[in-house]
Coordinates of C-alpha atoms and ligand atoms in Angstrom, one line a residue:
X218 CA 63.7 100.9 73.2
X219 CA 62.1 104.0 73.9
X220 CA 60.0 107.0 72.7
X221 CA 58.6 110.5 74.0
X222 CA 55.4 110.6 74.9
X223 CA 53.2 113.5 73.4
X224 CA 52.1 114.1 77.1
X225 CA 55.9 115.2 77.8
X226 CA 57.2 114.1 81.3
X227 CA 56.9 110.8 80.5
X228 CA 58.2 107.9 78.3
X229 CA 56.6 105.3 76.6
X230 CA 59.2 102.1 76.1
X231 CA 58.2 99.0 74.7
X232 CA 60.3 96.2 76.0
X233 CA 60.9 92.3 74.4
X234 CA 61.2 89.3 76.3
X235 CA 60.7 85.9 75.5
X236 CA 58.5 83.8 77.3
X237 CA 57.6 79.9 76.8
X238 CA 59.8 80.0 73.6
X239 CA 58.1 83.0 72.6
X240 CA 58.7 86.6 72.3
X241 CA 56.1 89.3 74.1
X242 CA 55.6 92.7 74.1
X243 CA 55.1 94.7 77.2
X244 CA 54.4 99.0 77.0
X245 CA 55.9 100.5 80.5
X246 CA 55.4 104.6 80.8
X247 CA 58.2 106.3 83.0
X248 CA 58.1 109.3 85.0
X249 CA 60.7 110.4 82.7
X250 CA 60.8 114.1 80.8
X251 CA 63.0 112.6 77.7
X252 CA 63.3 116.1 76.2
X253 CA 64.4 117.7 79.7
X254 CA 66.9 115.0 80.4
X255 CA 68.4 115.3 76.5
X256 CA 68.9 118.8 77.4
X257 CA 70.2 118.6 80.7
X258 CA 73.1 115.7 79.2
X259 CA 73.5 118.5 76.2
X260 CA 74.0 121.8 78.8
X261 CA 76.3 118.9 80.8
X262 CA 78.7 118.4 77.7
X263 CA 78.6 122.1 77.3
X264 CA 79.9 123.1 80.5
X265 CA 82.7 120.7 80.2
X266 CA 83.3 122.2 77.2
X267 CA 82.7 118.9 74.6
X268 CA 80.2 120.4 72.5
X269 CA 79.9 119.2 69.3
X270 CA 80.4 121.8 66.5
X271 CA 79.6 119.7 63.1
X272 CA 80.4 116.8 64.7
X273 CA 83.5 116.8 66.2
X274 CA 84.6 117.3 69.6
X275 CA 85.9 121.2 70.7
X276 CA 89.8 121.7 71.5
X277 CA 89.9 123.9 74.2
X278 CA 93.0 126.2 74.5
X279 CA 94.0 128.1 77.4
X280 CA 97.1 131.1 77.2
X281 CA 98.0 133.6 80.0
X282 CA 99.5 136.9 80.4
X283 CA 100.0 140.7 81.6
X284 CA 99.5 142.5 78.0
X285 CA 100.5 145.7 79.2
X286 CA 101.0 148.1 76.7
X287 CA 99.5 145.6 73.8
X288 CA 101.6 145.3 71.1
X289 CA 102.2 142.9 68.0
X290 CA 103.9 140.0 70.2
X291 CA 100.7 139.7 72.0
X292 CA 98.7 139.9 69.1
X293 CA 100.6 137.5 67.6
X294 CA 100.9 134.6 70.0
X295 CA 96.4 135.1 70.7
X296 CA 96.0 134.3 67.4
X297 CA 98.0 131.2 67.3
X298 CA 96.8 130.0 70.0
X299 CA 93.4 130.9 68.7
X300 CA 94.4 128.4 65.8
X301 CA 95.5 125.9 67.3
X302 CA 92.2 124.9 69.0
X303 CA 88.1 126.1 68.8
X304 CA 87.5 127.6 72.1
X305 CA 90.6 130.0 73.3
X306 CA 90.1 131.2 77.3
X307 CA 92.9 134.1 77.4
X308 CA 93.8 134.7 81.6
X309 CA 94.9 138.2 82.3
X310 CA 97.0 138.6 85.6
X311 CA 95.3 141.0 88.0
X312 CA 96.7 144.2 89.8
X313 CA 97.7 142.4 93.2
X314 CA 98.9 139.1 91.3
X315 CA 101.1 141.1 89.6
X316 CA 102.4 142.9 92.8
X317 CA 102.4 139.8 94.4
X318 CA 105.2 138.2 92.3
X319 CA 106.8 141.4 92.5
X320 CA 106.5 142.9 88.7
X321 CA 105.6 146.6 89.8
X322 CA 106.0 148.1 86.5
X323 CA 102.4 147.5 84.6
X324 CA 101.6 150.3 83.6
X325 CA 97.9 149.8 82.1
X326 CA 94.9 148.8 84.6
X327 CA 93.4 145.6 84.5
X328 CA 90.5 146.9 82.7
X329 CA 92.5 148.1 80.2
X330 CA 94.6 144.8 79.6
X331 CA 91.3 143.3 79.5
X332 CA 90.0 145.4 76.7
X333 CA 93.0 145.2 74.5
X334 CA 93.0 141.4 74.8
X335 CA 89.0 141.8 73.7
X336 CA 89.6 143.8 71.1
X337 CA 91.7 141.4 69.4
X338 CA 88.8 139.2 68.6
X339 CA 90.7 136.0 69.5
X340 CA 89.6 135.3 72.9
X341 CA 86.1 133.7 73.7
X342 CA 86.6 133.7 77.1
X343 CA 88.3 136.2 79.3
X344 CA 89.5 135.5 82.6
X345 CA 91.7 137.2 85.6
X346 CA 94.6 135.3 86.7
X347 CA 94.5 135.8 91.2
X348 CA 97.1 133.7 92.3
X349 CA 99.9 131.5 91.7
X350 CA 98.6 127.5 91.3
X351 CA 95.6 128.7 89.4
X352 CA 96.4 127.4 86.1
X353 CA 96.5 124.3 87.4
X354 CA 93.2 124.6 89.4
X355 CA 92.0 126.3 85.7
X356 CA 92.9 123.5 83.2
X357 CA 90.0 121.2 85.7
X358 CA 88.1 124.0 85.8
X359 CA 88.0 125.0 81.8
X360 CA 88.0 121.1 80.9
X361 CA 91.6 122.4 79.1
X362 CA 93.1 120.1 76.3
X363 CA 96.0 122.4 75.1
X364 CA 98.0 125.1 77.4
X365 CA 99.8 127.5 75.1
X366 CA 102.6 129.9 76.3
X367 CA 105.3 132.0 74.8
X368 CA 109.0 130.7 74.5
X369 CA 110.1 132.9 77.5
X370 CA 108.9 130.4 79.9
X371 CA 110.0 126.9 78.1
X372 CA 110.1 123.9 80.4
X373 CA 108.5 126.1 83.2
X374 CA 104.9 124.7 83.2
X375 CA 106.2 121.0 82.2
X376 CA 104.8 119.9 85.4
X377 CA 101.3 120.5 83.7
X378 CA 101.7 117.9 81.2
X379 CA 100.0 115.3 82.9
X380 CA 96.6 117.4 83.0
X381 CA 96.7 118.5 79.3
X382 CA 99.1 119.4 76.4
X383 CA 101.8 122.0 76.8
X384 CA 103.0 124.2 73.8
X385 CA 105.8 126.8 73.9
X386 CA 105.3 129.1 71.0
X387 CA 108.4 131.3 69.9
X388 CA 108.4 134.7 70.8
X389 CA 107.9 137.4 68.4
X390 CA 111.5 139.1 68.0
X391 CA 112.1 142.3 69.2
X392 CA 109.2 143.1 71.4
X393 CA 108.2 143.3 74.4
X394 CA 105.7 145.4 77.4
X395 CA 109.9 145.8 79.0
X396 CA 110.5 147.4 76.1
X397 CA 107.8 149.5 75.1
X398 CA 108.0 151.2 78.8
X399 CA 111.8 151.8 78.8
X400 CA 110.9 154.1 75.7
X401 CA 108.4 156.6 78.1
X402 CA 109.1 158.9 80.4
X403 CA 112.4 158.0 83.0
X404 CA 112.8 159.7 85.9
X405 CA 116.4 160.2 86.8
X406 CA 117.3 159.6 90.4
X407 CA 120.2 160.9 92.7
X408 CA 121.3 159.8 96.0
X409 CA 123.0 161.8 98.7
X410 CA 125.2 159.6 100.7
X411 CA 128.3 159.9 103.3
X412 CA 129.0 156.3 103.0
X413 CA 129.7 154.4 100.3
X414 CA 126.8 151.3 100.9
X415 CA 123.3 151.4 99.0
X416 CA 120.6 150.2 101.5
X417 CA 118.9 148.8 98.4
X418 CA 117.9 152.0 96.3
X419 CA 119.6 151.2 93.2
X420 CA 118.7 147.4 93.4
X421 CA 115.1 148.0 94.5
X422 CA 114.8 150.6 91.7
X423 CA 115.1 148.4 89.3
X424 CA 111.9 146.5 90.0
X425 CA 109.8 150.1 89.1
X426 CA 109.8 151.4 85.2
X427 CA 110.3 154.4 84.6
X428 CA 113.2 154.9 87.2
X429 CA 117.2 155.4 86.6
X430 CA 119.2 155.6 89.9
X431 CA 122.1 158.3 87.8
X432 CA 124.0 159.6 90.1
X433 CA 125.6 159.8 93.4
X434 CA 126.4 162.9 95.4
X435 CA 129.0 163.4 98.6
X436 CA 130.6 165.7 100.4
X437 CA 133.4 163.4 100.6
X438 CA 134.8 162.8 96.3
X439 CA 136.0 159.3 97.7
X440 CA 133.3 158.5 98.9
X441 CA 130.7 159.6 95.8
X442 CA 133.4 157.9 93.6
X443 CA 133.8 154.7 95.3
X444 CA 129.8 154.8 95.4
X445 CA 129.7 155.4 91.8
X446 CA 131.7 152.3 90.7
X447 CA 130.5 149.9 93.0
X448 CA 126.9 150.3 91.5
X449 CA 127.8 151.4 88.3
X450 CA 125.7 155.1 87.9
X451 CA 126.4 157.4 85.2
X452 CA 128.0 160.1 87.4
X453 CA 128.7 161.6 90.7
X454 CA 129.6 164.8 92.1
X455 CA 130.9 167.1 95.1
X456 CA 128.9 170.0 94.1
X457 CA 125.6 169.6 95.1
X458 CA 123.5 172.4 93.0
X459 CA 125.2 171.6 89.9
X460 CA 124.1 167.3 91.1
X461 CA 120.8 168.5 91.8
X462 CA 120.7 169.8 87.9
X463 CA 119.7 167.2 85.8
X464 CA 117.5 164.6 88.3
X465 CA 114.1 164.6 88.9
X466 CA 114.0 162.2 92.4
X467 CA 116.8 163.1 94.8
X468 CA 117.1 160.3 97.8
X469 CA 118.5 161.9 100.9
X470 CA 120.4 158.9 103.0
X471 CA 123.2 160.9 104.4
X472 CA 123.6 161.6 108.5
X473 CA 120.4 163.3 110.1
X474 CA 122.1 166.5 110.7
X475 CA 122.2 168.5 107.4
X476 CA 119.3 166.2 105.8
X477 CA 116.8 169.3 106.2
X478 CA 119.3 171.1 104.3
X479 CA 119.6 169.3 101.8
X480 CA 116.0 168.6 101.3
X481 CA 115.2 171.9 101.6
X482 CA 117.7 173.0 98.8
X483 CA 116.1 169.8 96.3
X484 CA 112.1 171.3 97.0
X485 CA 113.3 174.6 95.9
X486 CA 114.9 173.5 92.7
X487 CA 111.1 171.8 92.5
X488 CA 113.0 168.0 93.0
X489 CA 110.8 165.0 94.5
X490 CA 112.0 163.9 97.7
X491 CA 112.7 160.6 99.7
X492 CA 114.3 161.3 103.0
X493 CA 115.8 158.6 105.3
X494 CA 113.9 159.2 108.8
X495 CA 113.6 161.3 110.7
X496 CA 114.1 164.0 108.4
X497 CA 114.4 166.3 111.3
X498 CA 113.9 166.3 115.2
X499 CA 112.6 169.7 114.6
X500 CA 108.6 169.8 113.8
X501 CA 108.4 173.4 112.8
X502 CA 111.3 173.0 110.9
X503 CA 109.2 169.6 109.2
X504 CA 106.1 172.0 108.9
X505 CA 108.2 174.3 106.7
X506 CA 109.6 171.6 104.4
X507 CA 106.4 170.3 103.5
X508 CA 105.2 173.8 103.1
X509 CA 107.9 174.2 100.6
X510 CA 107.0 171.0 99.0
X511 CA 103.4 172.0 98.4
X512 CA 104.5 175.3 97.1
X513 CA 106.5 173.6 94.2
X514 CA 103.7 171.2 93.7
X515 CA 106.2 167.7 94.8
X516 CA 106.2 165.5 97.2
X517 CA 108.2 164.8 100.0
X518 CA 108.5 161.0 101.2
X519 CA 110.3 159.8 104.2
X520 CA 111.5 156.7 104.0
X521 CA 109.2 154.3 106.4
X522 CA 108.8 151.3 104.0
X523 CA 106.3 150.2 106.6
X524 CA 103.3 151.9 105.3
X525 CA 103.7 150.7 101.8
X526 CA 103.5 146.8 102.4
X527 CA 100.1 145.3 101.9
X528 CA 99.8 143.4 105.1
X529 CA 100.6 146.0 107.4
X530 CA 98.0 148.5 105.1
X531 CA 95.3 145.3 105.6
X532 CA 96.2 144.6 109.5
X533 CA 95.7 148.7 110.0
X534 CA 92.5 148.3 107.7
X535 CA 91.1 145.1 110.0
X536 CA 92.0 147.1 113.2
X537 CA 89.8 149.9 111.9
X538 CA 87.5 147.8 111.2
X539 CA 87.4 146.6 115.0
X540 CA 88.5 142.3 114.0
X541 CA 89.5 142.4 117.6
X542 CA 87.1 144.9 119.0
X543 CA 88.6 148.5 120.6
X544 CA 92.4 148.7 120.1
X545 CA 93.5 149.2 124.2
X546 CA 97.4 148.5 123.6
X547 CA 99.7 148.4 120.7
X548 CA 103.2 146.8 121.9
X549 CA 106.4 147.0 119.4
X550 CA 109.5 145.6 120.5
X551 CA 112.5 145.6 118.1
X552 CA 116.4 144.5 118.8
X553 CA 118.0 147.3 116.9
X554 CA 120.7 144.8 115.3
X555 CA 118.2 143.2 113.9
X556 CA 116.4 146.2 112.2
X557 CA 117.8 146.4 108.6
X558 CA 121.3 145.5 109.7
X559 CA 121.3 147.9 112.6
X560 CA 119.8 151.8 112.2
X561 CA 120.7 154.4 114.6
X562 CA 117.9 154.6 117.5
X563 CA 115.8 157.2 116.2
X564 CA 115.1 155.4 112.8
X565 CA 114.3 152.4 114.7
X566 CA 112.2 154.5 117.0
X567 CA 110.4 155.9 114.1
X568 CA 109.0 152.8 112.3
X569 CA 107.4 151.9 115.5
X570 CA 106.4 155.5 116.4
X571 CA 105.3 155.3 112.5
X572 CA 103.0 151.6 113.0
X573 CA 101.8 153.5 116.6
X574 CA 100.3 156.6 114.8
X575 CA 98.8 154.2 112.1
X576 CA 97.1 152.1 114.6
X577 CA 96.0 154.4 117.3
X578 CA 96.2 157.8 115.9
X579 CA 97.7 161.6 116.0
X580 CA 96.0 162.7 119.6
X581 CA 98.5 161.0 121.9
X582 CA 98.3 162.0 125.6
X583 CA 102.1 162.2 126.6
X584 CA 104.8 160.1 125.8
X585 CA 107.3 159.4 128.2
X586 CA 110.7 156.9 127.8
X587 CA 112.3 154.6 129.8
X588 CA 116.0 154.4 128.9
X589 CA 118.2 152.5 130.3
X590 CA 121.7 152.9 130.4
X591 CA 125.2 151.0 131.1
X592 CA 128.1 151.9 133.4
X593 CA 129.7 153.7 129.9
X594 CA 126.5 155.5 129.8
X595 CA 125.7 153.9 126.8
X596 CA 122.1 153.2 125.9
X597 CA 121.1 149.1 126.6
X598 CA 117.6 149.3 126.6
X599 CA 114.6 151.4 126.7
X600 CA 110.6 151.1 127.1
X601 CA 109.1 153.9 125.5
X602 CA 104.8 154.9 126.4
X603 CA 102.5 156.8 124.0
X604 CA 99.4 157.2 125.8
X605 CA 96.3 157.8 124.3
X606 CA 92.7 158.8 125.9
X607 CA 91.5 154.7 125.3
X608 CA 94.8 152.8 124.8
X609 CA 98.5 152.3 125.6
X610 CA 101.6 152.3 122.8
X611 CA 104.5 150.6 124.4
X612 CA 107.8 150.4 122.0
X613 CA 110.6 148.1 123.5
X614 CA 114.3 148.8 122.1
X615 CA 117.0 146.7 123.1
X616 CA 120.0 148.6 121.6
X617 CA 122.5 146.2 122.4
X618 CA 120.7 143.5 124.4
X619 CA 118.4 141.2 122.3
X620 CA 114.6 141.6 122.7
X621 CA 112.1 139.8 121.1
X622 CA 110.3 140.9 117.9
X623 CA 106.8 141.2 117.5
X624 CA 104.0 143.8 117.0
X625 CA 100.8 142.9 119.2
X626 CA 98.1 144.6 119.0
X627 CA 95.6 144.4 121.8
X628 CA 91.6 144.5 121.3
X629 CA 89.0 144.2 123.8
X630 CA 87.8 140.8 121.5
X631 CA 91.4 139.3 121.0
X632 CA 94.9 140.0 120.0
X633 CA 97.2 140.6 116.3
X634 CA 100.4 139.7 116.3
X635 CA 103.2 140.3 113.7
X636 CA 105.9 137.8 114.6
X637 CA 109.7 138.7 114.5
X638 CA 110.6 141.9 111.7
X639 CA 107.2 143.4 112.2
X640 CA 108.5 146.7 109.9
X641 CA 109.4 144.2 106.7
X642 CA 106.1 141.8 106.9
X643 CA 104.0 139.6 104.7
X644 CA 102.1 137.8 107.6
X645 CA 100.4 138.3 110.6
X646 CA 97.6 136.5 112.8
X647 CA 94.6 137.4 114.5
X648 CA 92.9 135.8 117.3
X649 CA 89.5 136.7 118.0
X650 CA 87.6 136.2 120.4
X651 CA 84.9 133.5 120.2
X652 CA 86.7 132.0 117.0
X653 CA 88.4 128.5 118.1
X654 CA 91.2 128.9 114.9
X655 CA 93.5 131.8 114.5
X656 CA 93.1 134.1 111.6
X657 CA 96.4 134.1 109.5
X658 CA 96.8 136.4 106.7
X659 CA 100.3 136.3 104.4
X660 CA 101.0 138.2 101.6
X661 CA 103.9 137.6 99.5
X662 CA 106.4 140.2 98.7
X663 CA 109.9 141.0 97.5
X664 CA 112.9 143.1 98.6
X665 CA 113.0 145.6 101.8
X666 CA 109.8 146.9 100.7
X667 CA 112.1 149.7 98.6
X668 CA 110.3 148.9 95.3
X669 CA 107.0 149.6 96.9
X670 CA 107.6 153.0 98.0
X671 CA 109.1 154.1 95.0
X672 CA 106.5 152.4 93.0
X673 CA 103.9 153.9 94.9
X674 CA 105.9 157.7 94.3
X675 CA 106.1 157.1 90.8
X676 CA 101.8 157.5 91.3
X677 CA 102.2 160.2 93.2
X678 CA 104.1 162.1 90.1
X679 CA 101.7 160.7 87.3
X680 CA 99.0 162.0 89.4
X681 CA 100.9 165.7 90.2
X682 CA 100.1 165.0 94.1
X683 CA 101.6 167.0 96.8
X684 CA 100.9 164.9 99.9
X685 CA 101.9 161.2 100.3
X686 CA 98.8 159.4 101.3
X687 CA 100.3 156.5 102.8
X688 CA 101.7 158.6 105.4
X689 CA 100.4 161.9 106.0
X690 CA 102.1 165.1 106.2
X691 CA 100.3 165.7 109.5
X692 CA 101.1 162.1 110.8
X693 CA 105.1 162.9 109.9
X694 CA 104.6 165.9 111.9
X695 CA 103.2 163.7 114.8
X696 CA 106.0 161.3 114.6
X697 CA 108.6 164.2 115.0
X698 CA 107.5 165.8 117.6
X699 CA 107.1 162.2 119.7
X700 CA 110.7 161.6 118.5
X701 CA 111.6 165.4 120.1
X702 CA 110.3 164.5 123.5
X703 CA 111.8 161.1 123.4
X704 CA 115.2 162.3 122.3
X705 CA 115.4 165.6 125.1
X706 CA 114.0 162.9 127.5
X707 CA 116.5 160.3 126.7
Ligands
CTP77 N1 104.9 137.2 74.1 C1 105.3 136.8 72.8 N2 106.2 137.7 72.2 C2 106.6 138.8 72.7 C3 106.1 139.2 74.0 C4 105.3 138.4 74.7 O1 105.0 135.8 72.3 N3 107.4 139.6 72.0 C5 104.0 136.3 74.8 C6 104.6 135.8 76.2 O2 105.5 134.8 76.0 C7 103.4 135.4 76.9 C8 102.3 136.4 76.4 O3 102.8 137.0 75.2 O4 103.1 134.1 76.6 C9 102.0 137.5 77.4 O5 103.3 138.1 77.7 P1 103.5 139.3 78.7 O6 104.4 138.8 79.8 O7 102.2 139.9 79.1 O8 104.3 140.3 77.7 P2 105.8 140.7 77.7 O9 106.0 141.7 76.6 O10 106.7 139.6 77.7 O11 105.9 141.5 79.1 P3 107.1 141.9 80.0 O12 108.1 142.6 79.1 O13 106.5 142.8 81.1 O14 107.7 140.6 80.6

């Protein structure tokens, strides 16, 4: 038995024994702050969340979601959740989650999500879901008793059973974010094609709201028809103004030759474009399209899905940012059957020129190529040089012999790599210099990297921009005229 002491810091307990068939009293003060240590046992049982509240022991729930574009379903299943416990932590998936397991369509910023979800009153804890595996990590965390989801994912997050209850709450009917941005703003998109195989336009479209791939245009009626049916678009057409009419995007994908044309004939009608590269071997003629762009306040895209991935935007970040010290040689080497099924050499070419001018810049030196050719005269190989005033580009083709592919990147404190389809990545490793471990960085994504472009165009027209930021007007300009030398040198 025990009692505080007024002197705080110290108790006062008297203890019994029996001694000689007879019981004694003995008085022993501890060291012992009795108030502080009550406390410290209540804040304890508070942080795991088993506060008593008149009496009885908290139920802690937990639910998770997007909330974009708020609406009654959401509403609806934070309040029952909210009911079916005291203490309700509500997880709202963040902007790079979200990209991560591809769902490129929220609309509404984090913020935003956040706010709605706090407005509804239910939630008395907020939190940002980063990563997949964190519920699990956040049911230990939170000290959960009761996991709550809609009926959309029944039987998914069984597995979670054995670390607290599950319940699958019916959806409301009728409902849904999906839904609510299907209503806005589409943007109708048309490709110009001379063969009759999508390189993943109208499936990659699919992942970004507010897009419609609608129609197909080609010289060639077979082919536009053929085209039409096999991906089941609304129309398709031989006439190109009248196909130009009613879209808002038009995807240029037919043979380098009359792209510029074709683009140029889309900007005037005041159409956003997405060109396959190289637009043009012609840099003046590149200078005027963009020009033209500008002048009808669009944008023009070409179609180097590299830039848009978020580990090659992070690896070009670190290397700014010197991980391995000055960049003295960036090597690229692709087997062009491997590179999206096998491109034509000069789209091949430009996704390395492309991660070159990233890396190490617009002011090149010279460039000079290397090709080498078989008995036919056919191209086999070829070593191309960009060289810079501080570093060395090498780009290594093997047309129809197999070469190995990687992106290295060369510092004066240790080396990146990008192993094997360096243009479609989510991973690549650093070693640096005085660091026993390599650095590995992966980043999950979906598709050819398609959906990120597009996603990343549909910004570009909420905001009214007329440059692509990714990859510079200027920088495309670069790119063609290193593509010019290589090609009258070749
Ligand atoms: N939810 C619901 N009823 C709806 C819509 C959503 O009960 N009509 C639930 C979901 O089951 C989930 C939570 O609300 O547990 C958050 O869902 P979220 O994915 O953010 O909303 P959706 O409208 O389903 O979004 P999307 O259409 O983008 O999938």
């Amino acid at each position: 038995m025990g009692c505080p002491l007024n002197g705080k810091s110290k108790a006062e307990f008297m203890i019994l024994h029996s001694k000689d068939k007879q019981w004694k009293v003995k008085f022993v003060i501890l060291d012992y702050d009795v108030e502080a240590v009550i406390k410290e046992m209540m804040d304890n049982l508070k942080a795991k969340g088993r506060t008593e509240r008149a009496g009885r022991i908290m139920k802690r729930v937990i639910t998770y979601g997007t909330f974009d574009l708020f609406h009654q379903g959401h509403y609806n299943i934070l309040k029952r959740a909210r009911e079916l416990g005291d203490y309700l932590i509500v997880g709202v998936t963040s902007e790079s989650y979200d990209i991560e397991r591809g769902k490129l369509n929220v609309q509404d910023s984090l913020l935003k999500r956040i706010e709605n979800v706090r407005k509804t009153g239910f939630a008395d804890e907020i939190i940002v879901e980063e990563y997949q595996g964190q519920k699990l990590s956040d049911i230990t965390k939170y000290n959960i008793d009761l996991l709550v989801v809609g009926s959309d994912w029944r039987g998914k997050f069984d597995y979670l059973k054995n670390y607290c209850q599950v319940v699958y709450l019916e959806r409301t009917k009728n409902i849904s974010s999906t839904k609510l941005r299907s209503e806005g703003t589409i943007f109708s998109v048309g490709i110009v094609t001379d063969d009759t195989e999508d390189n993943g336009m109208v499936m990659e479209s699919k992942f970004v709201s507010g897009l419609h791939v609608e129609s197909v245009y080609s010289e060639d009626i077979f082919v536009a028809r053929e085209f039409c049916d096999r991906y089941e678009l609304d129309s398709y057409g031989t006439d190109y103004e009248r196909f130009l009419g009613g879209l808002d995007i038009i995807y240029i994908k037919s043979a380098q030759k009359n792209r510029a044309d074709y683009i140029r004939r889309a900007l005037e009608r005041g159409k956003y474009v997405i060109s396959d590269t190289p637009m043009t071997l012609n840099p003046e003629e590149m200078e005027e399209l963009f020009a033209l762009a500008k002048e009808h306040r669009v944008v023009l895209v070409e179609k180097l899905t590299l830039v848009y991935l978020r580990a090659f935007t992070q690896l070009v970040w670190l290397t700014h940012g010197a991980l391995v010290g000055d960049v003295v040689a960036v090597k690229c080497a692709v087997s062009q059957d491997d590179f999206e099924g096998g491109k034509n050499f000069n789209e091949t070419v430009s996704q390395a020129l492309c991660a070159c001018i990233k890396l190490l810049g617009k002011d090149y030196l010279e460039v000079n190529t290397n090709a080498v050719k078989g008995s036919d005269g056919e191209f086999i190989y070829d070593m191309i040089t960009v060289k810079y005033p501080r570093a060395l580009a090498t780009i290594e083709i093997g047309t129809t012999v197999d070469v190995e592919n990687e992106l290295v990147i060369i510092g004066s404190k240790g080396r990146i790599t990008v192993p094997n389809d360096w243009w479609n990545t989510g991973y690549f490793e650093a070693k640096v210099e005085g660091q026993e471990f390599l650095k590995r960085y992966s980043f999950n994504f979906e598709g050819n990297g398609l959906r990120y472009l597009l996603q990343e165009l549909m910004i570009m027209i909420r905001d009214r921009r007329t440059e692509c930021t990714r990859f510079f007007y200027e920088e495309s300009e670069t790119l063609a005229e290193l593509l010019k030398t290589i090609d009258q040198r070749g």
